[in-house]
PDB file of C-alpha atoms in Angstrom:
ATOM      1  CA  MET J1173     219.891  18.226 226.291  1.00 51.00           C
ATOM      2  CA  ASN J1174     223.371  19.560 226.910  1.00 56.00           C
ATOM      3  CA  LYS J1175     224.270  23.145 227.438  1.00 55.00           C
ATOM      4  CA  LYS J1176     225.646  23.679 223.906  1.00 54.00           C
ATOM      5  CA  LYS J1177     222.412  22.546 222.243  1.00 55.00           C
ATOM      6  CA  ILE J1178     220.350  24.837 224.460  1.00 54.00           C
ATOM      7  CA  ILE J1179     222.533  27.783 223.544  1.00 54.00           C
ATOM      8  CA  LEU J1180     222.311  26.892 219.825  1.00 51.00           C
ATOM      9  CA  ILE J1181     218.507  26.595 219.890  1.00 55.00           C
ATOM     10  CA  SER J1182     218.149  29.797 221.855  1.00 54.00           C
ATOM     11  CA  GLY J1183     220.377  31.612 219.394  1.00 53.00           C
ATOM     12  CA  SER J1184     218.385  30.318 216.438  1.00 53.00           C
ATOM     13  CA  ILE J1185     215.124  31.433 218.016  1.00 57.00           C
ATOM     14  CA  PHE J1186     216.588  34.863 218.675  1.00 53.00           C
ATOM     15  CA  VAL J1187     217.725  35.223 215.067  1.00 50.00           C
ATOM     16  CA  ILE J1188     214.334  34.143 213.748  1.00 53.00           C
ATOM     17  CA  LEU J1189     212.507  36.549 216.047  1.00 52.00           C
ATOM     18  CA  SER J1190     214.887  39.371 215.118  1.00 52.00           C
ATOM     19  CA  VAL J1191     214.370  38.774 211.410  1.00 48.00           C
ATOM     20  CA  PHE J1192     210.605  38.576 211.918  1.00 47.00           C
ATOM     21  CA  LEU J1193     210.485  41.747 213.973  1.00 47.00           C
ATOM     22  CA  LEU J1194     212.644  43.495 211.415  1.00 50.00           C
ATOM     23  CA  PHE J1195     210.408  42.367 208.548  1.00 47.00           C
ATOM     24  CA  ILE J1196     207.171  43.655 210.114  1.00 51.00           C
ATOM     25  CA  PRO J1197     207.913  47.405 209.674  1.00 56.00           C
ATOM     26  CA  ILE J1198     209.390  46.757 206.240  1.00 54.00           C
ATOM     27  CA  ALA J1199     206.274  44.898 205.149  1.00 54.00           C
ATOM     28  CA  HIS J1200     204.136  47.628 206.669  1.00 56.00           C
ATOM     29  CA  GLN J1201     206.068  50.289 204.775  1.00 62.00           C
ATOM     30  CA  LEU J1202     205.804  48.339 201.531  1.00 61.00           C
ATOM     31  CA  SER J1203     202.044  48.045 202.018  1.00 71.00           C
ATOM     32  CA  THR J1204     201.777  51.765 202.774  1.00 78.00           C
ATOM     33  CA  ASN J1205     203.828  52.682 199.707  1.00 85.00           C
ATOM     34  CA  LYS J1206     201.629  50.473 197.544  1.00 91.00           C
ATOM     35  CA  LYS J1207     198.472  52.190 198.829  1.00 92.00           C
ATOM     36  CA  ILE J1208     200.029  55.639 198.371  1.00 92.00           C
ATOM     37  CA  ASP J1209     200.961  54.743 194.786  1.00 93.00           C
ATOM     38  CA  ALA J1210     197.359  53.657 194.191  1.00 95.00           C
ATOM     39  CA  ILE J1211     196.034  56.961 195.577  1.00 96.00           C
ATOM     40  CA  GLU J1212     198.449  58.969 193.449  1.00 95.00           C
ATOM     41  CA  GLN J1213     197.396  56.958 190.400  1.00 96.00           C
ATOM     42  CA  GLN J1214     193.776  57.870 191.123  1.00 96.00           C
ATOM     43  CA  PHE J1215     194.778  61.523 191.164  1.00 97.00           C
ATOM     44  CA  GLN J1216     196.544  61.114 187.811  1.00 96.00           C
ATOM     45  CA  ASP J1217     193.408  59.514 186.359  1.00 97.00           C
ATOM     46  CA  PHE J1218     191.335  62.356 187.829  1.00 97.00           C
ATOM     47  CA  SER J1219     193.615  64.952 186.211  1.00 96.00           C
ATOM     48  CA  LYS J1220     193.320  63.310 182.793  1.00 96.00           C
ATOM     49  CA  GLU J1221     189.521  63.423 182.832  1.00 95.00           C
ATOM     50  CA  GLU J1222     188.145  66.312 180.767  1.00 93.00           C
ATOM     51  CA  ASN J1223     184.531  65.933 181.818  1.00 94.00           C
ATOM     52  CA  ARG J1224     183.513  67.529 185.122  1.00 96.00           C
ATOM     53  CA  GLU J1225     180.973  64.798 185.824  1.00 95.00           C
ATOM     54  CA  GLU J1226     183.629  62.086 185.435  1.00 96.00           C
ATOM     55  CA  LYS J1227     185.995  64.008 187.686  1.00 97.00           C
ATOM     56  CA  LEU J1228     183.257  64.167 190.299  1.00 97.00           C
ATOM     57  CA  LYS J1229     182.820  60.378 190.135  1.00 96.00           C
ATOM     58  CA  ARG J1230     186.531  59.840 190.757  1.00 97.00           C
ATOM     59  CA  PHE J1231     186.493  62.325 193.633  1.00 97.00           C
ATOM     60  CA  LYS J1232     183.535  60.517 195.220  1.00 96.00           C
ATOM     61  CA  SER J1233     185.208  57.135 194.771  1.00 96.00           C
ATOM     62  CA  LEU J1234     188.348  58.249 196.599  1.00 96.00           C
ATOM     63  CA  THR J1235     186.262  59.983 199.271  1.00 95.00           C
ATOM     64  CA  ASP J1236     184.333  56.757 199.930  1.00 95.00           C
ATOM     65  CA  GLU J1237     187.605  54.848 200.096  1.00 94.00           C
ATOM     66  CA  TYR J1238     189.036  57.294 202.625  1.00 94.00           C
ATOM     67  CA  GLN J1239     185.882  57.177 204.761  1.00 92.00           C
ATOM     68  CA  THR J1240     186.077  53.382 204.818  1.00 92.00           C
ATOM     69  CA  TYR J1241     189.707  53.624 205.927  1.00 90.00           C
ATOM     70  CA  GLN J1242     188.679  55.996 208.715  1.00 89.00           C
ATOM     71  CA  ARG J1243     185.819  53.724 209.848  1.00 86.00           C
ATOM     72  CA  ASP J1244     188.315  50.861 210.069  1.00 77.00           C
ATOM     73  CA  LYS J1245     190.284  53.107 212.423  1.00 74.00           C
ATOM     74  CA  GLY J1246     193.254  53.459 210.147  1.00 67.00           C
ATOM     75  CA  THR J1247     196.127  55.015 212.065  1.00 71.00           C
ATOM     76  CA  ASN J1248     198.804  55.293 209.385  1.00 72.00           C
ATOM     77  CA  GLY J1249     199.746  58.970 209.479  1.00 80.00           C
ATOM     78  CA  LYS J1250     201.408  58.945 206.075  1.00 87.00           C
ATOM     79  CA  LEU J1251     198.427  57.283 204.428  1.00 90.00           C
ATOM     80  CA  THR J1252     195.980  59.653 206.139  1.00 92.00           C
ATOM     81  CA  GLU J1253     198.023  62.632 204.977  1.00 93.00           C
ATOM     82  CA  THR J1254     198.087  61.318 201.396  1.00 95.00           C
ATOM     83  CA  TYR J1255     194.323  60.777 201.321  1.00 95.00           C
ATOM     84  CA  SER J1256     193.645  64.219 202.770  1.00 94.00           C
ATOM     85  CA  HIS J1257     196.080  66.036 200.485  1.00 96.00           C
ATOM     86  CA  THR J1258     194.905  64.251 197.325  1.00 97.00           C
ATOM     87  CA  LEU J1259     191.218  64.917 198.025  1.00 96.00           C
ATOM     88  CA  SER J1260     192.046  68.554 198.735  1.00 94.00           C
ATOM     89  CA  GLU J1261     193.845  68.824 195.388  1.00 96.00           C
ATOM     90  CA  MET J1262     190.912  67.233 193.595  1.00 96.00           C
ATOM     91  CA  LYS J1263     188.417  69.543 195.254  1.00 95.00           C
ATOM     92  CA  GLN J1264     190.525  72.547 194.269  1.00 94.00           C
ATOM     93  CA  TYR J1265     189.766  71.768 190.629  1.00 95.00           C
ATOM     94  CA  PHE J1266     186.047  72.335 191.213  1.00 95.00           C
ATOM     95  CA  THR J1267     186.665  75.519 193.197  1.00 93.00           C
ATOM     96  CA  ASP J1268     188.990  76.913 190.520  1.00 94.00           C
ATOM     97  CA  ASN J1269     186.645  75.938 187.706  1.00 95.00           C
ATOM     98  CA  ASP J1270     183.705  77.637 189.439  1.00 95.00           C
ATOM     99  CA  GLN J1271     185.765  80.811 189.782  1.00 95.00           C
ATOM    100  CA  ILE J1272     186.710  80.724 186.085  1.00 96.00           C
ATOM    101  CA  VAL J1273     183.078  80.360 184.981  1.00 97.00           C
ATOM    102  CA  LEU J1274     182.027  83.152 187.338  1.00 97.00           C
ATOM    103  CA  ARG J1275     184.811  85.424 186.095  1.00 96.00           C
ATOM    104  CA  ASP J1276     184.127  84.747 182.404  1.00 97.00           C
ATOM    105  CA  ASN J1277     180.426  85.513 182.815  1.00 98.00           C
ATOM    106  CA  THR J1278     180.728  88.612 184.983  1.00 97.00           C
ATOM    107  CA  ILE J1279     180.477  91.940 183.132  1.00 96.00           C
ATOM    108  CA  ILE J1280     182.616  94.544 184.873  1.00 93.00           C
ATOM    109  CA  GLU J1281     180.909  97.622 183.410  1.00 95.00           C
ATOM    110  CA  LEU J1282     177.395  96.218 183.418  1.00 96.00           C
ATOM    111  CA  GLU J1283     175.690  99.574 182.883  1.00 94.00           C
ATOM    112  CA  LYS J1284     177.555  99.961 179.586  1.00 94.00           C
ATOM    113  CA  GLU J1285     176.476  96.564 178.228  1.00 96.00           C
ATOM    114  CA  ASN J1286     173.663  97.054 175.730  1.00 95.00           C
ATOM    115  CA  ASP J1287     173.600  93.627 174.089  1.00 96.00           C
ATOM    116  CA  LEU J1288     170.628  91.707 175.453  1.00 96.00           C
ATOM    117  CA  GLU J1289     171.767  88.440 173.901  1.00 96.00           C
ATOM    118  CA  THR J1290     175.156  88.688 175.633  1.00 97.00           C
ATOM    119  CA  LEU J1291     173.501  89.429 178.971  1.00 98.00           C
ATOM    120  CA  GLN J1292     171.040  86.579 178.676  1.00 97.00           C
ATOM    121  CA  THR J1293     173.755  84.113 177.620  1.00 98.00           C
ATOM    122  CA  LYS J1294     176.038  85.002 180.528  1.00 98.00           C
ATOM    123  CA  LYS J1295     173.131  84.932 182.954  1.00 98.00           C
ATOM    124  CA  SER J1296     172.153  81.470 181.693  1.00 98.00           C
ATOM    125  CA  ASN J1297     175.742  80.265 182.165  1.00 98.00           C
ATOM    126  CA  LEU J1298     175.734  81.490 185.764  1.00 98.00           C
ATOM    127  CA  GLU J1299     172.382  79.842 186.462  1.00 98.00           C
ATOM    128  CA  SER J1300     173.797  76.571 185.107  1.00 97.00           C
ATOM    129  CA  LEU J1301     176.838  76.946 187.359  1.00 97.00           C
ATOM    130  CA  LEU J1302     174.604  77.570 190.353  1.00 96.00           C
ATOM    131  CA  ASN J1303     172.623  74.446 189.544  1.00 96.00           C
ATOM    132  CA  THR J1304     175.825  72.408 189.171  1.00 95.00           C
ATOM    133  CA  ILE J1305     177.184  73.556 192.536  1.00 94.00           C
ATOM    134  CA  SER J1306     173.854  72.723 194.168  1.00 91.00           C
ATOM    135  CA  GLN J1307     173.841  69.207 192.703  1.00 92.00           C
ATOM    136  CA  GLU J1308     177.444  68.586 193.806  1.00 93.00           C
ATOM    137  CA  LYS J1309     176.930  69.977 197.299  1.00 87.00           C
ATOM    138  CA  GLU J1310     176.517  66.647 199.102  1.00 86.00           C
ATOM    139  CA  ILE J1311     179.628  65.172 197.487  1.00 91.00           C
ATOM    140  CA  LEU J1312     181.951  68.160 197.727  1.00 89.00           C
ATOM    141  CA  SER J1313     180.771  69.354 201.155  1.00 81.00           C
ATOM    142  CA  ASN J1314     180.728  73.084 200.430  1.00 71.00           C
ATOM    143  CA  ASP J1315     183.215  75.163 202.387  1.00 80.00           C
ATOM    144  CA  SER J1316     183.290  78.925 203.015  1.00 85.00           C
ATOM    145  CA  THR J1317     184.901  79.584 199.616  1.00 85.00           C
ATOM    146  CA  THR J1318     182.097  77.778 197.795  1.00 88.00           C
ATOM    147  CA  GLU J1319     179.448  79.577 199.832  1.00 90.00           C
ATOM    148  CA  GLU J1320     181.068  82.901 198.919  1.00 91.00           C
ATOM    149  CA  THR J1321     180.970  81.877 195.252  1.00 92.00           C
ATOM    150  CA  ILE J1322     177.270  80.992 195.517  1.00 94.00           C
ATOM    151  CA  THR J1323     176.535  84.379 197.100  1.00 95.00           C
ATOM    152  CA  LYS J1324     178.510  86.166 194.385  1.00 96.00           C
ATOM    153  CA  ILE J1325     176.652  84.292 191.640  1.00 97.00           C
ATOM    154  CA  HIS J1326     173.270  85.247 193.129  1.00 97.00           C
ATOM    155  CA  GLU J1327     174.331  88.898 193.347  1.00 97.00           C
ATOM    156  CA  THR J1328     175.627  88.915 189.766  1.00 97.00           C
ATOM    157  CA  ILE J1329     172.450  87.317 188.390  1.00 98.00           C
ATOM    158  CA  GLU J1330     170.331  89.852 190.277  1.00 98.00           C
ATOM    159  CA  LYS J1331     172.285  92.749 188.751  1.00 97.00           C
ATOM    160  CA  MET J1332     172.005  91.187 185.300  1.00 98.00           C
ATOM    161  CA  ASN J1333     168.241  90.815 185.698  1.00 98.00           C
ATOM    162  CA  SER J1334     168.011  94.505 186.532  1.00 97.00           C
ATOM    163  CA  ARG J1335     170.064  95.460 183.459  1.00 98.00           C
ATOM    164  CA  ILE J1336     168.059  93.113 181.220  1.00 98.00           C
ATOM    165  CA  GLN J1337     164.810  94.659 182.450  1.00 97.00           C
ATOM    166  CA  THR J1338     166.124  98.174 181.790  1.00 97.00           C
ATOM    167  CA  LEU J1339     167.254  97.302 178.254  1.00 97.00           C
ATOM    168  CA  THR J1340     164.010  95.473 177.507  1.00 96.00           C
ATOM    169  CA  GLU J1341     161.972  98.493 178.552  1.00 94.00           C
ATOM    170  CA  GLU J1342     164.195 100.765 176.470  1.00 92.00           C
ATOM    171  CA  GLN J1343     163.820  98.497 173.426  1.00 92.00           C
ATOM    172  CA  GLU J1344     160.052  98.358 173.837  1.00 92.00           C
ATOM    173  CA  LYS J1345     159.940 102.135 174.067  1.00 91.00           C
ATOM    174  CA  ARG J1346     162.275 102.547 171.073  1.00 91.00           C
ATOM    175  CA  ALA J1347     160.180 100.129 169.009  1.00 92.00           C
ATOM    176  CA  LYS J1348     157.278 102.567 169.310  1.00 94.00           C
ATOM    177  CA  ILE J1349     159.254 105.347 167.626  1.00 94.00           C
ATOM    178  CA  HIS J1350     161.566 103.313 165.376  1.00 95.00           C
ATOM    179  CA  TYR J1351     161.060 101.959 161.863  1.00 96.00           C
ATOM    180  CA  GLU J1352     163.575  99.837 159.988  1.00 95.00           C
ATOM    181  CA  ASN J1353     163.915  97.985 156.698  1.00 96.00           C
ATOM    182  CA  GLU J1354     166.853  96.711 154.653  1.00 94.00           C
ATOM    183  CA  TYR J1355     167.545 100.162 153.159  1.00 96.00           C
ATOM    184  CA  PHE J1356     167.038 102.714 155.939  1.00 97.00           C
ATOM    185  CA  THR J1357     165.859 103.442 159.464  1.00 97.00           C
ATOM    186  CA  ILE J1358     163.629 106.231 160.767  1.00 96.00           C
ATOM    187  CA  ASP J1359     163.608 107.387 164.384  1.00 95.00           C
ATOM    188  CA  PHE J1360     160.596 109.526 165.274  1.00 94.00           C
ATOM    189  CA  PRO J1361     160.165 111.955 168.201  1.00 93.00           C
ATOM    190  CA  GLU J1362     158.781 110.392 171.390  1.00 91.00           C
ATOM    191  CA  LYS J1363     155.654 112.506 171.183  1.00 89.00           C
ATOM    192  CA  TRP J1364     154.855 110.729 167.903  1.00 91.00           C
ATOM    193  CA  ILE J1365     154.190 107.392 169.629  1.00 91.00           C
ATOM    194  CA  ASP J1366     151.136 105.707 168.041  1.00 89.00           C
ATOM    195  CA  LYS J1367     150.816 108.623 165.580  1.00 90.00           C
ATOM    196  CA  TRP J1368     153.089 107.520 162.723  1.00 92.00           C
ATOM    197  CA  SER J1369     152.927 104.753 160.135  1.00 93.00           C
ATOM    198  CA  VAL J1370     154.919 103.443 157.167  1.00 94.00           C
ATOM    199  CA  ARG J1371     153.334 101.682 154.211  1.00 93.00           C
ATOM    200  CA  LYS J1372     155.347  99.897 151.523  1.00 93.00           C
ATOM    201  CA  ASN J1373     154.429  99.805 147.839  1.00 87.00           C
ATOM    202  CA  LYS J1374     156.455  98.030 145.137  1.00 76.00           C
ATOM    203  CA  ASN J1375     156.133  99.824 141.818  1.00 73.00           C
ATOM    204  CA  THR J1376     155.994  98.277 138.356  1.00 64.00           C
ATOM    205  CA  GLU J1377     159.144 100.211 137.364  1.00 69.00           C
ATOM    206  CA  GLY J1378     161.144  98.155 139.854  1.00 73.00           C
ATOM    207  CA  ASN J1379     161.606 100.802 142.516  1.00 84.00           C
ATOM    208  CA  ILE J1380     160.017 100.647 145.987  1.00 92.00           C
ATOM    209  CA  THR J1381     158.007 103.440 147.560  1.00 92.00           C
ATOM    210  CA  TYR J1382     157.461 103.878 151.302  1.00 94.00           C
ATOM    211  CA  PHE J1383     154.673 106.233 152.399  1.00 93.00           C
ATOM    212  CA  VAL J1384     155.516 107.749 155.776  1.00 93.00           C
ATOM    213  CA  SER J1385     152.671 109.519 157.538  1.00 90.00           C
ATOM    214  CA  TYR J1386     152.118 111.416 160.779  1.00 90.00           C
ATOM    215  CA  ALA J1387     148.627 111.940 162.204  1.00 86.00           C
ATOM    216  CA  GLY J1388     149.480 115.129 164.068  1.00 81.00           C
ATOM    217  CA  ASP J1389     149.016 116.012 167.727  1.00 74.00           C
ATOM    218  CA  ASN J1390     145.242 116.260 167.414  1.00 70.00           C
ATOM    219  CA  PRO J1391     143.520 113.880 164.963  1.00 63.00           C
ATOM    220  CA  SER J1392     140.377 116.072 164.902  1.00 66.00           C
ATOM    221  CA  PHE J1393     142.501 119.110 164.025  1.00 62.00           C
ATOM    222  CA  PRO J1394     145.262 117.725 161.783  1.00 60.00           C
ATOM    223  CA  MET J1395     147.519 120.777 161.810  1.00 62.00           C
ATOM    224  CA  GLY J1396     151.086 119.513 161.494  1.00 67.00           C
ATOM    225  CA  ALA J1397     150.003 116.148 160.147  1.00 78.00           C
ATOM    226  CA  GLY J1398     151.434 115.043 156.868  1.00 84.00           C
ATOM    227  CA  ILE J1399     152.792 112.373 154.583  1.00 87.00           C
ATOM    228  CA  ILE J1400     155.944 111.952 152.533  1.00 90.00           C
ATOM    229  CA  ASP J1401     157.027 109.294 150.082  1.00 91.00           C
ATOM    230  CA  ILE J1402     160.484 107.727 150.155  1.00 93.00           C
ATOM    231  CA  HIS J1403     161.604 106.038 146.946  1.00 93.00           C
ATOM    232  CA  VAL J1404     164.263 103.340 146.811  1.00 94.00           C
ATOM    233  CA  PHE J1405     165.881 102.499 143.497  1.00 93.00           C
ATOM    234  CA  THR J1406     167.792  99.315 144.193  1.00 90.00           C
ATOM    235  CA  ASN J1407     171.168  98.665 142.617  1.00 88.00           C
ATOM    236  CA  GLY J1408     170.438  97.758 139.010  1.00 82.00           C
ATOM    237  CA  THR J1409     167.346  99.950 138.622  1.00 82.00           C
ATOM    238  CA  SER J1410     167.446 103.553 137.440  1.00 80.00           C
ATOM    239  CA  TYR J1411     165.614 106.772 138.275  1.00 78.00           C
ATOM    240  CA  SER J1412     163.861 108.610 135.443  1.00 78.00           C
ATOM    241  CA  GLU J1413     163.678 112.369 136.058  1.00 75.00           C
ATOM    242  CA  LYS J1414     161.110 112.679 133.288  1.00 73.00           C
ATOM    243  CA  LYS J1415     158.696 110.306 134.992  1.00 77.00           C
ATOM    244  CA  GLN J1416     159.297 111.597 138.527  1.00 78.00           C
ATOM    245  CA  PRO J1417     160.712 115.119 138.289  1.00 82.00           C
ATOM    246  CA  ASP J1418     159.840 116.097 141.864  1.00 85.00           C
ATOM    247  CA  LEU J1419     162.050 113.511 143.567  1.00 89.00           C
ATOM    248  CA  LYS J1420     165.221 114.663 145.311  1.00 89.00           C
ATOM    249  CA  LEU J1421     168.180 112.402 145.947  1.00 92.00           C
ATOM    250  CA  PHE J1422     168.659 111.836 149.675  1.00 93.00           C
ATOM    251  CA  GLY J1423     171.631 109.499 149.468  1.00 94.00           C
ATOM    252  CA  THR J1424     173.056 106.104 148.575  1.00 95.00           C
ATOM    253  CA  THR J1425     173.100 102.991 150.772  1.00 96.00           C
ATOM    254  CA  SER J1426     176.170 100.823 151.375  1.00 95.00           C
ATOM    255  CA  LYS J1427     174.825  98.462 148.699  1.00 94.00           C
ATOM    256  CA  ASN J1428     174.598 101.299 146.170  1.00 94.00           C
ATOM    257  CA  ASP J1429     170.813 101.648 146.361  1.00 94.00           C
ATOM    258  CA  LYS J1430     169.594 105.192 145.590  1.00 93.00           C
ATOM    259  CA  VAL J1431     167.113 106.773 148.005  1.00 94.00           C
ATOM    260  CA  TYR J1432     164.956 109.749 146.943  1.00 93.00           C
ATOM    261  CA  LEU J1433     162.454 111.877 148.837  1.00 92.00           C
ATOM    262  CA  GLY J1434     159.134 113.088 147.409  1.00 87.00           C
ATOM    263  CA  THR J1435     157.753 116.545 148.100  1.00 77.00           C
ATOM    264  CA  GLY J1436     155.242 115.404 150.723  1.00 70.00           C
ATOM    265  CA  THR J1437     151.768 116.804 151.223  1.00 55.00           C
ATOM    266  CA  SER J1438     152.128 118.883 154.360  1.00 50.00           C
ATOM    267  CA  GLY J1439     154.057 119.081 157.602  1.00 55.00           C
ATOM    268  CA  THR J1440     157.634 118.083 158.269  1.00 75.00           C
ATOM    269  CA  ILE J1441     157.787 114.285 158.372  1.00 84.00           C
ATOM    270  CA  ILE J1442     161.514 113.896 157.796  1.00 87.00           C
ATOM    271  CA  GLY J1443     163.807 116.563 159.184  1.00 83.00           C
ATOM    272  CA  GLU J1444     164.886 118.435 162.271  1.00 81.00           C
ATOM    273  CA  LYS J1445     161.458 118.426 163.918  1.00 82.00           C
ATOM    274  CA  GLY J1446     160.338 115.113 162.451  1.00 87.00           C
ATOM    275  CA  GLY J1447     161.793 111.680 161.892  1.00 91.00           C
ATOM    276  CA  LYS J1448     165.523 111.108 161.475  1.00 93.00           C
ATOM    277  CA  LEU J1449     166.171 109.166 158.272  1.00 95.00           C
ATOM    278  CA  THR J1450     169.385 107.090 158.238  1.00 96.00           C
ATOM    279  CA  LEU J1451     170.551 105.001 155.292  1.00 97.00           C
ATOM    280  CA  LYS J1452     172.139 101.599 155.779  1.00 96.00           C
TER     281      LYS J1452
END
């Protein structure tokens, strides 16, 4: 083989090796870009999901994929950064959503909230959130922010339980001195607990009579005890003064029902020292 051929072959080998060595990083970059595109597409699919459970499945899928990459000793810095950043963005959704649920179900002025149904609904929502976080714990690997949220939820539920108990006790106490029907309410003094009663009687004339009685402080010595009749003439019925001359008009309800008071037998059943009658 002459000198020219050797030089030609050597030059060809050099060119081939140069092209090959040049192609390796290009191919590597193309492969990396393809994987990054796939990761970013997974994030787009995650963002489009409206259901939290489905979002969690996509988060877990990408987490498993990243862990496999790490076990295979992946050393691509750009790919590692993309995995880490994307999973962090996904996880932020759950953190933000937890904060929104906590915020929406936290009552700032709890001592002023008197609606038991509202309290119980918000408490139930927080308990559901707590259960959700607990179930997702192994997948999301709770961080300090999540632990702070869990602590805050427990504290909020505890305060709500205290408020619910207070309102329940107040309602139970009020029920012992409160009477209500579709026409009026009566609130009796606390000392009248277990000493008052209301009996309803529908008359043939179409009106309704309620007999309100008070047993007095001492049943064996009924001083101060008494009874009074409250007559309701519903809208469409009329009061006859000739038939019931002793009735006195107390007022008219919002539905235009007329309410009259009888004379009573003794004692002050309705009034300043007795029950407070309020029309609806």
